[in-house]
Amino acid sequence: MKRRTLLQGIVATSAFSVRSFAYAQSAADTEPFGFALEHRTDRRDAPIVYFVRDVTPEALERLYATMQKAAPDVIGGKVAIKMSFESDAAPRLDPALVGVLAKKTDATLIDNNVYSARRDNAKDHRELARDHGYAAVAPIDILDADGDMELPITGGVILKHAMTGKHFADYDSVISLVRFKPHYLPRYGGTLKNLSICMGSLAGKAWIHSGGKVSSHYVYSDENTTSQAMADAAKGAVDAKKNRWMFFNV
């Protein structure tokens, strides 16, 4: 898979609708949105993006039902919801939103450790997830609590493999659920960050940021190298559960 194809596919399928605006029959189809669909295409083979204005558990439940009907074989088996349990001072997803998807799919909420307070070890990270209300809606799994695993990257520009938590091997399909947010690199945010930096274990995060040079501690690399390493890592995550990812941006 080419990098451009990967990025287009993730962006196109990772949105929050009960109808598609990947293509429209006429200009009238854009009217319910109240704004022009600048990137609308008439191609029938274009990826479908679903969109709703309401950020509610009911809206998310409708979205999941619509997506599951369109692609019934994507989510199944042992399901994980890849999200961030967030730092104490950061905005975060409402547990009620998360709980809808978790209940529908009998999913476990997963994340990796992070270089920040209360998220840099599995014990404190689990407690933080409980404090933020997520343990009340689904089981919690810190993927790198018992070490790392490598995700091979075919055709990587910077990285030949990424590193995530060993528990990732336990799951058959994954839902990426994120709040829309930026990264310090202007090209990345939301889903792409969730699939790369956030999918990395502590070692994996260091590996990406250093451009595949260091896995023991954080080392800054230049923005171009880090951007390409993040794209490589996202490809590794997608390929690891090929055709078994579903994406939501809130």
GROMACS .gro file of C-alpha atoms in nm, residues 107-235:
model
  129
  107ALA     CA    1  -1.491  -0.451   2.358
  108THR     CA    2  -1.193  -0.386   2.581
  109LEU     CA    3  -1.053  -0.031   2.597
  110ILE     CA    4  -0.684  -0.027   2.510
  111ASP     CA    5  -0.399   0.222   2.527
  112ASN     CA    6  -0.021   0.222   2.570
  113ASN     CA    7   0.187   0.395   2.831
  114VAL     CA    8   0.296   0.754   2.770
  115TYR     CA    9   0.585   0.976   2.880
  116SER     CA   10   0.371   1.180   3.122
  117ALA     CA   11   0.259   1.169   3.484
  118ARG     CA   12   0.015   0.892   3.579
  119ARG     CA   13   0.047   0.739   3.232
  120ASP     CA   14   0.408   0.618   3.233
  121ASN     CA   15   0.340   0.285   3.407
  122ALA     CA   16   0.056   0.036   3.383
  123LYS     CA   17  -0.060   0.056   3.746
  124ASP     CA   18  -0.105   0.432   3.754
  125HIS     CA   19  -0.241   0.435   3.399
  126ARG     CA   20  -0.518   0.189   3.493
  127GLU     CA   21  -0.605   0.401   3.797
  128LEU     CA   22  -0.623   0.711   3.578
  129ALA     CA   23  -0.859   0.529   3.338
  130ARG     CA   24  -1.080   0.441   3.634
  131ASP     CA   25  -1.071   0.798   3.765
  132HIS     CA   26  -1.180   0.924   3.423
  133GLY     CA   27  -1.480   0.691   3.420
  134TYR     CA   28  -1.369   0.445   3.154
  135ALA     CA   29  -1.337   0.135   3.373
  136ALA     CA   30  -1.707   0.173   3.454
  137VAL     CA   31  -1.805   0.112   3.090
  138ALA     CA   32  -1.558  -0.158   2.977
  139PRO     CA   33  -1.247  -0.355   3.077
  140ILE     CA   34  -0.916  -0.168   3.057
  141ASP     CA   35  -0.598  -0.307   2.901
  142ILE     CA   36  -0.263  -0.124   2.903
  143LEU     CA   37  -0.106  -0.294   2.604
  144ASP     CA   38   0.259  -0.262   2.705
  145ALA     CA   39   0.210  -0.368   3.068
  146ASP     CA   40   0.401  -0.689   2.992
  147GLY     CA   41   0.643  -0.569   2.727
  148ASP     CA   42   0.655  -0.493   2.357
  149MET     CA   43   0.588  -0.658   2.025
  150GLU     CA   44   0.705  -0.553   1.680
  151LEU     CA   45   0.471  -0.461   1.395
  152PRO     CA   46   0.645  -0.518   1.059
  153ILE     CA   47   0.620  -0.232   0.809
  154THR     CA   48   0.634  -0.328   0.443
  155GLY     CA   49   0.783  -0.050   0.232
  156GLY     CA   50   0.853   0.182   0.524
  157VAL     CA   51   1.045   0.496   0.434
  158ILE     CA   52   1.199   0.552   0.778
  159LEU     CA   53   1.094   0.251   0.986
  160LYS     CA   54   1.101  -0.119   0.906
  161HIS     CA   55   0.898  -0.199   1.213
  162ALA     CA   56   0.697  -0.023   1.482
  163MET     CA   57   0.664  -0.127   1.846
  164THR     CA   58   0.343  -0.157   2.041
  165GLY     CA   59   0.235  -0.336   2.357
  166LYS     CA   60   0.250  -0.715   2.357
  167HIS     CA   61  -0.122  -0.745   2.442
  168PHE     CA   62  -0.214  -0.609   2.097
  169ALA     CA   63  -0.173  -0.964   1.965
  170ASP     CA   64  -0.472  -1.073   2.176
  171TYR     CA   65  -0.728  -0.882   1.964
  172ASP     CA   66  -0.892  -0.967   1.633
  173SER     CA   67  -1.036  -0.629   1.533
  174VAL     CA   68  -0.998  -0.271   1.648
  175ILE     CA   69  -1.210   0.044   1.664
  176SER     CA   70  -1.013   0.369   1.668
  177LEU     CA   71  -1.208   0.621   1.875
  178VAL     CA   72  -1.058   0.967   1.918
  179ARG     CA   73  -1.152   1.321   1.995
  180PHE     CA   74  -1.036   1.552   1.716
  181LYS     CA   75  -0.704   1.694   1.831
  182PRO     CA   76  -0.379   1.824   1.683
  183HIS     CA   77  -0.022   1.706   1.712
  184TYR     CA   78   0.270   1.948   1.714
  185LEU     CA   79   0.329   1.831   1.357
  186PRO     CA   80   0.066   2.014   1.151
  187ARG     CA   81  -0.013   1.715   0.929
  188TYR     CA   82  -0.117   1.487   1.212
  189GLY     CA   83  -0.401   1.463   1.457
  190GLY     CA   84  -0.690   1.244   1.558
  191THR     CA   85  -0.685   0.905   1.391
  192LEU     CA   86  -0.336   0.921   1.244
  193LYS     CA   87  -0.190   1.010   1.583
  194ASN     CA   88  -0.391   0.729   1.743
  195LEU     CA   89  -0.248   0.479   1.493
  196SER     CA   90   0.113   0.588   1.526
  197ILE     CA   91   0.245   0.767   1.836
  198CYS     CA   92  -0.045   0.652   2.054
  199MET     CA   93  -0.021   0.294   1.928
  200GLY     CA   94   0.344   0.293   2.028
  201SER     CA   95   0.459   0.148   2.357
  202LEU     CA   96   0.702   0.365   2.552
  203ALA     CA   97   0.979   0.214   2.340
  204GLY     CA   98   0.767   0.255   2.028
  205LYS     CA   99   0.708   0.624   2.093
  206ALA     CA  100   1.081   0.683   2.132
  207TRP     CA  101   1.143   0.478   1.816
  208ILE     CA  102   0.907   0.693   1.607
  209HIS     CA  103   1.024   1.030   1.742
  210SER     CA  104   1.390   0.940   1.685
  211GLY     CA  105   1.329   0.811   1.335
  212GLY     CA  106   1.416   0.453   1.425
  213LYS     CA  107   1.739   0.527   1.612
  214VAL     CA  108   1.652   0.509   1.982
  215SER     CA  109   1.397   0.304   2.176
  216SER     CA  110   1.518   0.353   2.533
  217HIS     CA  111   1.435   0.722   2.580
  218TYR     CA  112   1.287   1.022   2.402
  219VAL     CA  113   1.509   1.186   2.142
  220TYR     CA  114   1.378   1.460   1.916
  221SER     CA  115   1.420   1.422   1.541
  222ASP     CA  116   1.343   1.674   1.269
  223GLU     CA  117   0.978   1.723   1.173
  224ASN     CA  118   1.007   1.562   0.831
  225THR     CA  119   1.167   1.246   0.969
  226THR     CA  120   0.913   1.219   1.249
  227SER     CA  121   0.623   1.276   1.008
  228GLN     CA  122   0.742   0.999   0.779
  229ALA     CA  123   0.807   0.766   1.074
  230MET     CA  124   0.452   0.830   1.198
  231ALA     CA  125   0.311   0.742   0.856
  232ASP     CA  126   0.519   0.423   0.856
  233ALA     CA  127   0.395   0.331   1.204
  234ALA     CA  128   0.031   0.395   1.107
  235LYS     CA  129   0.075   0.157   0.815
   0.00000   0.00000   0.00000
